PDB file of C-alpha atoms in Angstrom:
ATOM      1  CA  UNK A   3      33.539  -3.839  -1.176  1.00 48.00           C
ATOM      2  CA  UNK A   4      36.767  -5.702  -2.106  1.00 45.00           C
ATOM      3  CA  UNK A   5      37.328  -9.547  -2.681  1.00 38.00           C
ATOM      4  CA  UNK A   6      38.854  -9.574   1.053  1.00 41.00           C
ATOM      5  CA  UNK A   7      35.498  -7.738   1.886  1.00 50.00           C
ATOM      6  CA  UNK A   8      33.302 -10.671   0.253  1.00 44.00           C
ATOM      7  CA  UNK A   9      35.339 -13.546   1.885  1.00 39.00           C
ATOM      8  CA  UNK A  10      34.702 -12.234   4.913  1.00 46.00           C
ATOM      9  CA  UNK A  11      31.485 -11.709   4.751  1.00 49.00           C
ATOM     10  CA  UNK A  12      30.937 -15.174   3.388  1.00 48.00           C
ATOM     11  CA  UNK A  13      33.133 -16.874   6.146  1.00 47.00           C
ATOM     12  CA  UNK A  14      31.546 -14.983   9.187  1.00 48.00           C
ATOM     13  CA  UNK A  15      27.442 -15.962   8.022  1.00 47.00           C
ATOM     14  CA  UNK A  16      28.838 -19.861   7.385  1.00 46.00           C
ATOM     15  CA  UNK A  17      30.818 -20.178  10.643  1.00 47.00           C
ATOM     16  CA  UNK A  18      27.829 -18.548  12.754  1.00 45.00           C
ATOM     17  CA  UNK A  19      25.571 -21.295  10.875  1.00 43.00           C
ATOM     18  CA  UNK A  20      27.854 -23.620  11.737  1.00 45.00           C
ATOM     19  CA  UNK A  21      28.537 -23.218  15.384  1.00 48.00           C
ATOM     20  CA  UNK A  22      24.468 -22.931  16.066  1.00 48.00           C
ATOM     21  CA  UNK A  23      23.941 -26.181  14.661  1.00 50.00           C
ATOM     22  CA  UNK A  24      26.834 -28.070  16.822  1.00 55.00           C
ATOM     23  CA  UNK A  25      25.623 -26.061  20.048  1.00 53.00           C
ATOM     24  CA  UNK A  26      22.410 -24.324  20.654  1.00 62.00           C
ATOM     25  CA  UNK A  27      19.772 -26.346  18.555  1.00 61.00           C
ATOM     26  CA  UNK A  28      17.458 -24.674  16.183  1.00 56.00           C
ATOM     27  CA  UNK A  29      16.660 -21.331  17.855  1.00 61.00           C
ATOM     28  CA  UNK A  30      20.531 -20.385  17.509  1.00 57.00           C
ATOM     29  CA  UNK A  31      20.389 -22.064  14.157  1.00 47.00           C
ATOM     30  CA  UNK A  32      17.359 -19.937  12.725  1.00 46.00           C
ATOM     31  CA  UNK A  33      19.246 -16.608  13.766  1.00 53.00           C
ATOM     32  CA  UNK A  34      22.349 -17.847  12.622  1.00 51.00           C
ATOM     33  CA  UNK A  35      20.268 -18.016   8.948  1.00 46.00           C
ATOM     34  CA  UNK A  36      18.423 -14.467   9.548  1.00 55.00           C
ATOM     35  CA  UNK A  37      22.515 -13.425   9.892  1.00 59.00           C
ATOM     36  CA  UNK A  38      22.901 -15.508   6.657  1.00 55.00           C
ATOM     37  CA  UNK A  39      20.246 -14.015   4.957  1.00 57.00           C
ATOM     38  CA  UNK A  40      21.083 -10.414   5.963  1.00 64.00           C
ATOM     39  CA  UNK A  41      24.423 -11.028   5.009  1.00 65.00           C
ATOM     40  CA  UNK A  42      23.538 -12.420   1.465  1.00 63.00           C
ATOM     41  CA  UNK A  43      21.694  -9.006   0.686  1.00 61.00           C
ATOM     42  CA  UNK A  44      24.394  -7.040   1.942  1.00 64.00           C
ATOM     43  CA  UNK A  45      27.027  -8.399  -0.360  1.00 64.00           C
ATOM     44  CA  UNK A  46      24.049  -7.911  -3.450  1.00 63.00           C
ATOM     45  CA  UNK A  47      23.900  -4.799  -2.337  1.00 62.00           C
ATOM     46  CA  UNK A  48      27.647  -3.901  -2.251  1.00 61.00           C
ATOM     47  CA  UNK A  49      28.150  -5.754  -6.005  1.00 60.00           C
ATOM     48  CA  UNK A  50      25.464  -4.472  -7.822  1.00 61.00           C
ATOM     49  CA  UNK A  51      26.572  -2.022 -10.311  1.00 61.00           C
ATOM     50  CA  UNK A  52      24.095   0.907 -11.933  1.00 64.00           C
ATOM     51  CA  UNK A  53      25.418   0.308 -15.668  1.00 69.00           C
ATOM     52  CA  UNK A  54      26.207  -2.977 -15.685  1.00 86.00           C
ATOM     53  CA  UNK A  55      23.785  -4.147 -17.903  1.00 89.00           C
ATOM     54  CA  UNK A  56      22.286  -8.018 -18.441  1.00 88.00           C
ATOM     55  CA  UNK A  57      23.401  -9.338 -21.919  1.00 81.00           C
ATOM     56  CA  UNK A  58      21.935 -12.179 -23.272  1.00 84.00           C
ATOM     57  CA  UNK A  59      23.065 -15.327 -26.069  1.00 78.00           C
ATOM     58  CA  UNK A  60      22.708 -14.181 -30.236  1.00 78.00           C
ATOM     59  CA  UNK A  61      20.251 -16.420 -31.125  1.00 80.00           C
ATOM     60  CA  UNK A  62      18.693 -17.090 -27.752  1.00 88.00           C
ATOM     61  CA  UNK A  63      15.310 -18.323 -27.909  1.00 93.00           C
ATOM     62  CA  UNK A  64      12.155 -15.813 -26.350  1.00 95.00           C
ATOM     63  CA  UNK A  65      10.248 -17.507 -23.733  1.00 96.00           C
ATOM     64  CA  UNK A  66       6.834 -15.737 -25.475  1.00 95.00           C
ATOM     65  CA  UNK A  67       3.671 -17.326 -24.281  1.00 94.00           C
ATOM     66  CA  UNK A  68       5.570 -20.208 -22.093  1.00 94.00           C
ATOM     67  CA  UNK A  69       6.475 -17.571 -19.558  1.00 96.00           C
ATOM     68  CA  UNK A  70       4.577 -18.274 -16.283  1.00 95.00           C
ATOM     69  CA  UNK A  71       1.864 -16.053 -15.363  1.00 95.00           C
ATOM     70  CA  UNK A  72       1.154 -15.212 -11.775  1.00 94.00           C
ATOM     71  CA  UNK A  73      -0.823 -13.243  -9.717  1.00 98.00           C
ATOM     72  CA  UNK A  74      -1.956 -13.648  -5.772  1.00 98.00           C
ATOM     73  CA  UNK A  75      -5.947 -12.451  -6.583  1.00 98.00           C
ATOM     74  CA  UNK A  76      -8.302 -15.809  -6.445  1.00 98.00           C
ATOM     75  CA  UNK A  77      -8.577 -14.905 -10.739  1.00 98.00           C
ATOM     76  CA  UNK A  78      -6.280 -12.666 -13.167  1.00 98.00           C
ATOM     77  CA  UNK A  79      -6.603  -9.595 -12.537  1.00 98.00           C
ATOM     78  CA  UNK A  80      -8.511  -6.857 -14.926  1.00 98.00           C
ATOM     79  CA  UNK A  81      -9.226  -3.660 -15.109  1.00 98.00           C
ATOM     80  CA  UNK A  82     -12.423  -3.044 -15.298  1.00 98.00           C
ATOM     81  CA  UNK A  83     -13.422   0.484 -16.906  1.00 97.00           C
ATOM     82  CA  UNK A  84     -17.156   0.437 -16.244  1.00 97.00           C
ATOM     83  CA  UNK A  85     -15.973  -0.810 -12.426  1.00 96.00           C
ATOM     84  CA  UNK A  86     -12.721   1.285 -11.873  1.00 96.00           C
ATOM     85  CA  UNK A  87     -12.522   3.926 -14.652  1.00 98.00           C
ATOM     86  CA  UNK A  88      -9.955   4.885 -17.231  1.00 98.00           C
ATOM     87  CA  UNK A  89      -6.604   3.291 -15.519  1.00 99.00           C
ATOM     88  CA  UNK A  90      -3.884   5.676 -14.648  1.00 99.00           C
ATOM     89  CA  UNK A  91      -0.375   5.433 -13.286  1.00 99.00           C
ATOM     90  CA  UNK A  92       0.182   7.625 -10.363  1.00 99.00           C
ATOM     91  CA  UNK A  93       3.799   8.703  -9.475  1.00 99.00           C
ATOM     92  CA  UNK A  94       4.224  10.534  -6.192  1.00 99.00           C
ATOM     93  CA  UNK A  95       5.618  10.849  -2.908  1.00 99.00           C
ATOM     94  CA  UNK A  96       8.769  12.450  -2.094  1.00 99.00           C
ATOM     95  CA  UNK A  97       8.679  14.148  -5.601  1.00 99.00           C
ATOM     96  CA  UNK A  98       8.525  17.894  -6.692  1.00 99.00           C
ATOM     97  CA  UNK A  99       5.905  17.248  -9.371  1.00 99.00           C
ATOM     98  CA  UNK A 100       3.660  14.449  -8.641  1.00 99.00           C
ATOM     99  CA  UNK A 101       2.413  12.826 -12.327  1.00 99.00           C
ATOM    100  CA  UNK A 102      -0.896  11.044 -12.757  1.00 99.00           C
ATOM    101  CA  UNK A 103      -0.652   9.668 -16.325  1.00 99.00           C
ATOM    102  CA  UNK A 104      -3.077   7.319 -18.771  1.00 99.00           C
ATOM    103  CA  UNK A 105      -2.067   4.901 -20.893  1.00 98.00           C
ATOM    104  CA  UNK A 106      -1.749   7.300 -24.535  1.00 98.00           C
ATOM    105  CA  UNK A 107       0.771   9.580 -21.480  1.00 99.00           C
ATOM    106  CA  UNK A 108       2.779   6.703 -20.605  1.00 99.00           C
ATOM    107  CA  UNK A 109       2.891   5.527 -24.583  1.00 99.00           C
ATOM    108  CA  UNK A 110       4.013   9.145 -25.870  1.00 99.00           C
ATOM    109  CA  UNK A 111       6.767   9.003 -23.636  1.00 99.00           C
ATOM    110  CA  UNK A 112      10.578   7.606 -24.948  1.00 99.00           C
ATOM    111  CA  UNK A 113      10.588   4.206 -25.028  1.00 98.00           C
ATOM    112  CA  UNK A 114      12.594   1.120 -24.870  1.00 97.00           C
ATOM    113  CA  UNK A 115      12.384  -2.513 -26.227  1.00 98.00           C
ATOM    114  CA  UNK A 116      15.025  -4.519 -25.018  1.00 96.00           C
ATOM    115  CA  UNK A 117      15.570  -8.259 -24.527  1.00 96.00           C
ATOM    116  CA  UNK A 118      16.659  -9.350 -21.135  1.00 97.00           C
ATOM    117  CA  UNK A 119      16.522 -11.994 -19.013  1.00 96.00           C
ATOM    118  CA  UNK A 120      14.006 -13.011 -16.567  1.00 97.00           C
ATOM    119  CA  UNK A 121      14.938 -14.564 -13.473  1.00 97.00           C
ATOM    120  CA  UNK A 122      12.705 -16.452 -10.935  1.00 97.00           C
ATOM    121  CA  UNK A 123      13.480 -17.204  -7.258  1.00 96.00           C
ATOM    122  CA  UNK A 124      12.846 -20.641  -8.418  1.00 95.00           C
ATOM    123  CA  UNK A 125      16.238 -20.584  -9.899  1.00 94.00           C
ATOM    124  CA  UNK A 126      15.077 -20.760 -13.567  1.00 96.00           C
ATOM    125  CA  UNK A 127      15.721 -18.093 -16.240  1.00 95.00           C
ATOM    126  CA  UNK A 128      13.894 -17.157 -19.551  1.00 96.00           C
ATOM    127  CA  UNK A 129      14.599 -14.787 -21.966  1.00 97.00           C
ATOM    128  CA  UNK A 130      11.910 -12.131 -22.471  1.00 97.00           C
ATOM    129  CA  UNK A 131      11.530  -9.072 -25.350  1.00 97.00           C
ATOM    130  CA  UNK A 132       9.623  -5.725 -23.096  1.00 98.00           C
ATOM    131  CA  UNK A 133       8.717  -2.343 -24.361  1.00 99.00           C
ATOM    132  CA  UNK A 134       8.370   0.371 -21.680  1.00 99.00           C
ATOM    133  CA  UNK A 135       9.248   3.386 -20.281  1.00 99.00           C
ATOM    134  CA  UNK A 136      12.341   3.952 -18.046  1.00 99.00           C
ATOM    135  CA  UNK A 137      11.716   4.735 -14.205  1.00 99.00           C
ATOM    136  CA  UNK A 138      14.437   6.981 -14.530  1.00 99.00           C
ATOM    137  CA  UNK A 139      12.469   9.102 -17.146  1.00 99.00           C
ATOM    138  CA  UNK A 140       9.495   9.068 -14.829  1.00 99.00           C
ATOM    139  CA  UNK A 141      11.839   9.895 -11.507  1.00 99.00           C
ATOM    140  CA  UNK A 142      13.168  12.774 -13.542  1.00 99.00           C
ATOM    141  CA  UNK A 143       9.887  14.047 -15.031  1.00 99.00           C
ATOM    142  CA  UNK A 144       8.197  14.147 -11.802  1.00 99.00           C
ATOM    143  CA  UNK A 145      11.454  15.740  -9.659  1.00 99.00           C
ATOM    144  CA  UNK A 146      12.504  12.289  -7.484  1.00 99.00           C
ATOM    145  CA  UNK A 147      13.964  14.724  -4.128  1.00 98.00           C
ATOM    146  CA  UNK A 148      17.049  13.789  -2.687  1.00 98.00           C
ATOM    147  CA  UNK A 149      15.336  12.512   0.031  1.00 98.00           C
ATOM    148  CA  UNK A 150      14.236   9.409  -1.722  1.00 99.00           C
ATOM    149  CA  UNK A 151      16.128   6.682  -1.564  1.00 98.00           C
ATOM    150  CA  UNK A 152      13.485   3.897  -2.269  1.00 99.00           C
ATOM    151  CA  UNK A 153      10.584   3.193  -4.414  1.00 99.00           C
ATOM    152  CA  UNK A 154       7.332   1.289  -3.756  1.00 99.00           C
ATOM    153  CA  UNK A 155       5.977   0.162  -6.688  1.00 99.00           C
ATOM    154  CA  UNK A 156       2.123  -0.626  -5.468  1.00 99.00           C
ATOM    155  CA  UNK A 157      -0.733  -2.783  -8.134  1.00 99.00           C
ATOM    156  CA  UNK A 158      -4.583  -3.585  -7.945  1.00 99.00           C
ATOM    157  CA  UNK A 159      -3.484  -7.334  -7.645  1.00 99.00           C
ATOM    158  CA  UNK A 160      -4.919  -7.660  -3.701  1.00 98.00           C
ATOM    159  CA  UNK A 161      -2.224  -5.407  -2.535  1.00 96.00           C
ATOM    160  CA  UNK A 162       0.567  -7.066  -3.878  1.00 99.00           C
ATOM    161  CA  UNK A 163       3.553  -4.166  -3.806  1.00 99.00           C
ATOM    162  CA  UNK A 164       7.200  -4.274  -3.589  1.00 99.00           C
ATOM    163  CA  UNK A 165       9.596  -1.579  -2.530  1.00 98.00           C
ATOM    164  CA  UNK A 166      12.864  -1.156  -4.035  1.00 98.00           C
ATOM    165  CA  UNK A 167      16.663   0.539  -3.477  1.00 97.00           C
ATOM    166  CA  UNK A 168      16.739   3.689  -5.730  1.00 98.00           C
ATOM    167  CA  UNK A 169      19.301   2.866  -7.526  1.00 96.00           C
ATOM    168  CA  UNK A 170      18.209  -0.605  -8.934  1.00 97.00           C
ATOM    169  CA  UNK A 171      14.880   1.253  -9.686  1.00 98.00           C
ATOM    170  CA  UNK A 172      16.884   3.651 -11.589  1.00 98.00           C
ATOM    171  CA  UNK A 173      18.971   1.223 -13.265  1.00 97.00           C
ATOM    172  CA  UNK A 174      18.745   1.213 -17.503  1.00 97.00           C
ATOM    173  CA  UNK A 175      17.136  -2.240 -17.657  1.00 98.00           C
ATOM    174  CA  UNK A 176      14.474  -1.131 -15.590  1.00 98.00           C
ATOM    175  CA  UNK A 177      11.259  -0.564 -17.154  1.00 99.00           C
ATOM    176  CA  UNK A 178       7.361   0.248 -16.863  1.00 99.00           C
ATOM    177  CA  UNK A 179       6.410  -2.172 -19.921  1.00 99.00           C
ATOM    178  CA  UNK A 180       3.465  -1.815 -21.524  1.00 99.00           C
ATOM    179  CA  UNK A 181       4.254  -4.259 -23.906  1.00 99.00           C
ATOM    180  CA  UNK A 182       6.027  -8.030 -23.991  1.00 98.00           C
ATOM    181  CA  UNK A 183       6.992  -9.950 -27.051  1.00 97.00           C
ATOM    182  CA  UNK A 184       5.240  -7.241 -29.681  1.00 97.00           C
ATOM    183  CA  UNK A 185       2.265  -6.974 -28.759  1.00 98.00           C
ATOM    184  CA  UNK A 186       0.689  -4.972 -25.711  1.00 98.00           C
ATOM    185  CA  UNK A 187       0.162  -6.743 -22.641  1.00 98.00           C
ATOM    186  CA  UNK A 188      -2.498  -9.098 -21.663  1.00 98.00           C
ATOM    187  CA  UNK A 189      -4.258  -9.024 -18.571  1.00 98.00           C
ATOM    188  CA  UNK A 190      -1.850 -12.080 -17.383  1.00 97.00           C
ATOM    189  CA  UNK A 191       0.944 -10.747 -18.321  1.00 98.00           C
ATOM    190  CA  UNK A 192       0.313  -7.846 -16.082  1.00 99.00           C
ATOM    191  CA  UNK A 193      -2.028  -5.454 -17.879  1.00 99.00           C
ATOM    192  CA  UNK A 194      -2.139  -2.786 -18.396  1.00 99.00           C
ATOM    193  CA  UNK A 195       1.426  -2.098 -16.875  1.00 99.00           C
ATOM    194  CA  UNK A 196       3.798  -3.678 -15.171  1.00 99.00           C
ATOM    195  CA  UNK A 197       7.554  -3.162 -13.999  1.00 99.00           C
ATOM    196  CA  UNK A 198      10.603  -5.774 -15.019  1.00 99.00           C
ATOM    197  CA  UNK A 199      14.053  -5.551 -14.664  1.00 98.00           C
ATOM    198  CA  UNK A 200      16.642  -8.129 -14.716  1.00 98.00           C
ATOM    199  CA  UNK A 201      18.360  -6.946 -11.949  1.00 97.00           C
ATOM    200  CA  UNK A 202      15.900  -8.564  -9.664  1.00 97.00           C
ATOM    201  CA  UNK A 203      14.171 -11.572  -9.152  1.00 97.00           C
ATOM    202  CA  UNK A 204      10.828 -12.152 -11.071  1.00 97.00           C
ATOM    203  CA  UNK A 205       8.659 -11.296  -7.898  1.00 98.00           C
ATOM    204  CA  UNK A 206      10.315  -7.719  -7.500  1.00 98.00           C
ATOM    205  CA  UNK A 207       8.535  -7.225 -10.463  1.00 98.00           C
ATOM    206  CA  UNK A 208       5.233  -5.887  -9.751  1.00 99.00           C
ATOM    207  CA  UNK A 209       2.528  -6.114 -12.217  1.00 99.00           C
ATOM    208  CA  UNK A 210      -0.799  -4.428 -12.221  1.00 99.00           C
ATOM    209  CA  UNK A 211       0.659  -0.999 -11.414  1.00 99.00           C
ATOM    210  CA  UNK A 212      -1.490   1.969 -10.228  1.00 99.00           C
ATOM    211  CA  UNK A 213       1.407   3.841  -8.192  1.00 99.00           C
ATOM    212  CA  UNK A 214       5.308   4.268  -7.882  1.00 99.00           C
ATOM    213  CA  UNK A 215       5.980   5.937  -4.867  1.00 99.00           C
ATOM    214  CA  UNK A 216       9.751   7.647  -3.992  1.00 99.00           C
ATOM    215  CA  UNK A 217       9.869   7.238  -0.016  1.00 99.00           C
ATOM    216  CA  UNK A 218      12.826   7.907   2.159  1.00 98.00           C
ATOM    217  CA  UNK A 219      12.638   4.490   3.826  1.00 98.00           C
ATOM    218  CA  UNK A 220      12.174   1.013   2.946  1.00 97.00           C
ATOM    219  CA  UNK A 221       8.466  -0.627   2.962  1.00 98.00           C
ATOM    220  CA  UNK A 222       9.223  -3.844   2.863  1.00 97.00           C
ATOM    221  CA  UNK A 223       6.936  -5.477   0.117  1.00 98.00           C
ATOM    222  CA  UNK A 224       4.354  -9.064  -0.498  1.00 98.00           C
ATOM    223  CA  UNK A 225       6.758 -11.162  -0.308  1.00 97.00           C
ATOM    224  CA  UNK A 226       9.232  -9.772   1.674  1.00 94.00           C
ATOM    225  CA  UNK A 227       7.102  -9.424   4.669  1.00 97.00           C
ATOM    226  CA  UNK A 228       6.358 -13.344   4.174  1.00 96.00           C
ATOM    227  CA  UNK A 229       9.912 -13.818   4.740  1.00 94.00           C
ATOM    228  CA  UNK A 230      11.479 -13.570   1.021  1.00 95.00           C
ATOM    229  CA  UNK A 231      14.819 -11.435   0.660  1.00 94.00           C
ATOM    230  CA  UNK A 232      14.133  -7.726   0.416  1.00 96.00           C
ATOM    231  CA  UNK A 233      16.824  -6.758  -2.285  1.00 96.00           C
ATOM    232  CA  UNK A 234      16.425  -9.511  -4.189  1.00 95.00           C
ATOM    233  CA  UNK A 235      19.558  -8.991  -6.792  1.00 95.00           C
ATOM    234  CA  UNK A 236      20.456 -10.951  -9.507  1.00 89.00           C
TER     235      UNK A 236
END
């Protein structure tokens, strides 16, 4: 997509906004933000960039223990051994080799500790320090088939899921943490792993993982079927 491209784009979603408010009341008004909407994530789409990674300020200050924890359970979440057994991390679907893997698995793989920015629908940003694994190691381990062109990442956090485009779930930044700030994660930060990336807002990021399943279609996601934006790009 161009800068010609974009303009467009930008002119058509505010001029159909604008004629449904001076004509057909709020019925033409709502669709004429759906087409807003739709066209916002279209344009994310077309800008986003695989390597373009999210740099952050020398000297920037970590967010650590002032980062907002959420979860939509009544109570944090835990994992309960005695309840649930050991936790694992299943990865499957349209994949060659399906993985199940524990916590030591996930830890013995190649891992990354970055610092990146975390950005909330809200519209506020902190900066965060994660250790995790790449999703790109994990699509290649278990044989991601060219088929799959999104990724569900699903948690024991009342069903709370979120599906993503392939290639933002493949993108550098994006990680299965284990870890935030040093030390490994507590149950409200998302124990005992979670997914973060910058290159989506804070609720793409699932915590309380138990699966990542490669599909060949969009599934929409907890928030997205409540009427948040699917893609969701930063």
């Amino acid at each position: 997509m161009d800068r010609r491209d974009f303009l467009s784009l930008g002119g058509a979603a505010l001029a159909a906004f604008l004629a449904a408010c001076d004509s057909e009341g709020p019925r033409a008004a709502k669709g004429a933000l759906e087409f807003a909407s739709r066209t916002n994530q279209d344009v994310e789409e077309a800008l986003f960039r695989h390597l373009t990674m999210d740099h952050v300020k020398r000297g920037g200050r970590l967010a650590g223990d002032a980062l907002p924890r959420y979860y939509v359970s009544p109570s944090v979440p835990v994992w309960d051994p005695s309840i649930r057994g050991a936790w694992k991390l299943e990865v499957g679907g349209a994949v060659a080799n399906p993985l199940t893997l524990d916590m030591k698995d996930l830890r013995g793989l190649p891992s990354v500790t970055h610092r990146v920015n975390h950005y909330c629908v809200e519209g506020w940003t902190a900066l965060t320090e994660w250790t995790g694994v790449r999703v790109s190691l994990l699509a290649k381990l278990a044989g991601a088939r060219p088929d799959a062109k999104f990724v569900d990442f699903q948690s024991f956090d009342s069903g709370y899921h979120e599906s993503w485009d392939l290639a933002s779930a493949l993108h550098p930044q994006t990680l299965i943490c284990y870890a935030y700030g040093g030390a490994l994660l507590t149950p409200g930060r998302g124990a005992p792993a979670r997914l973060h990336s910058p290159v989506k807002l804070g609720y793409k990021s699932v915590k309380y993982l138990t699966r990542i399943v490669f599909l060949p279609h969009q599934n929409g996601g907890y928030w997205t079927d409540r009427g948040y934006e699917w893609f969701a790009g930063t």
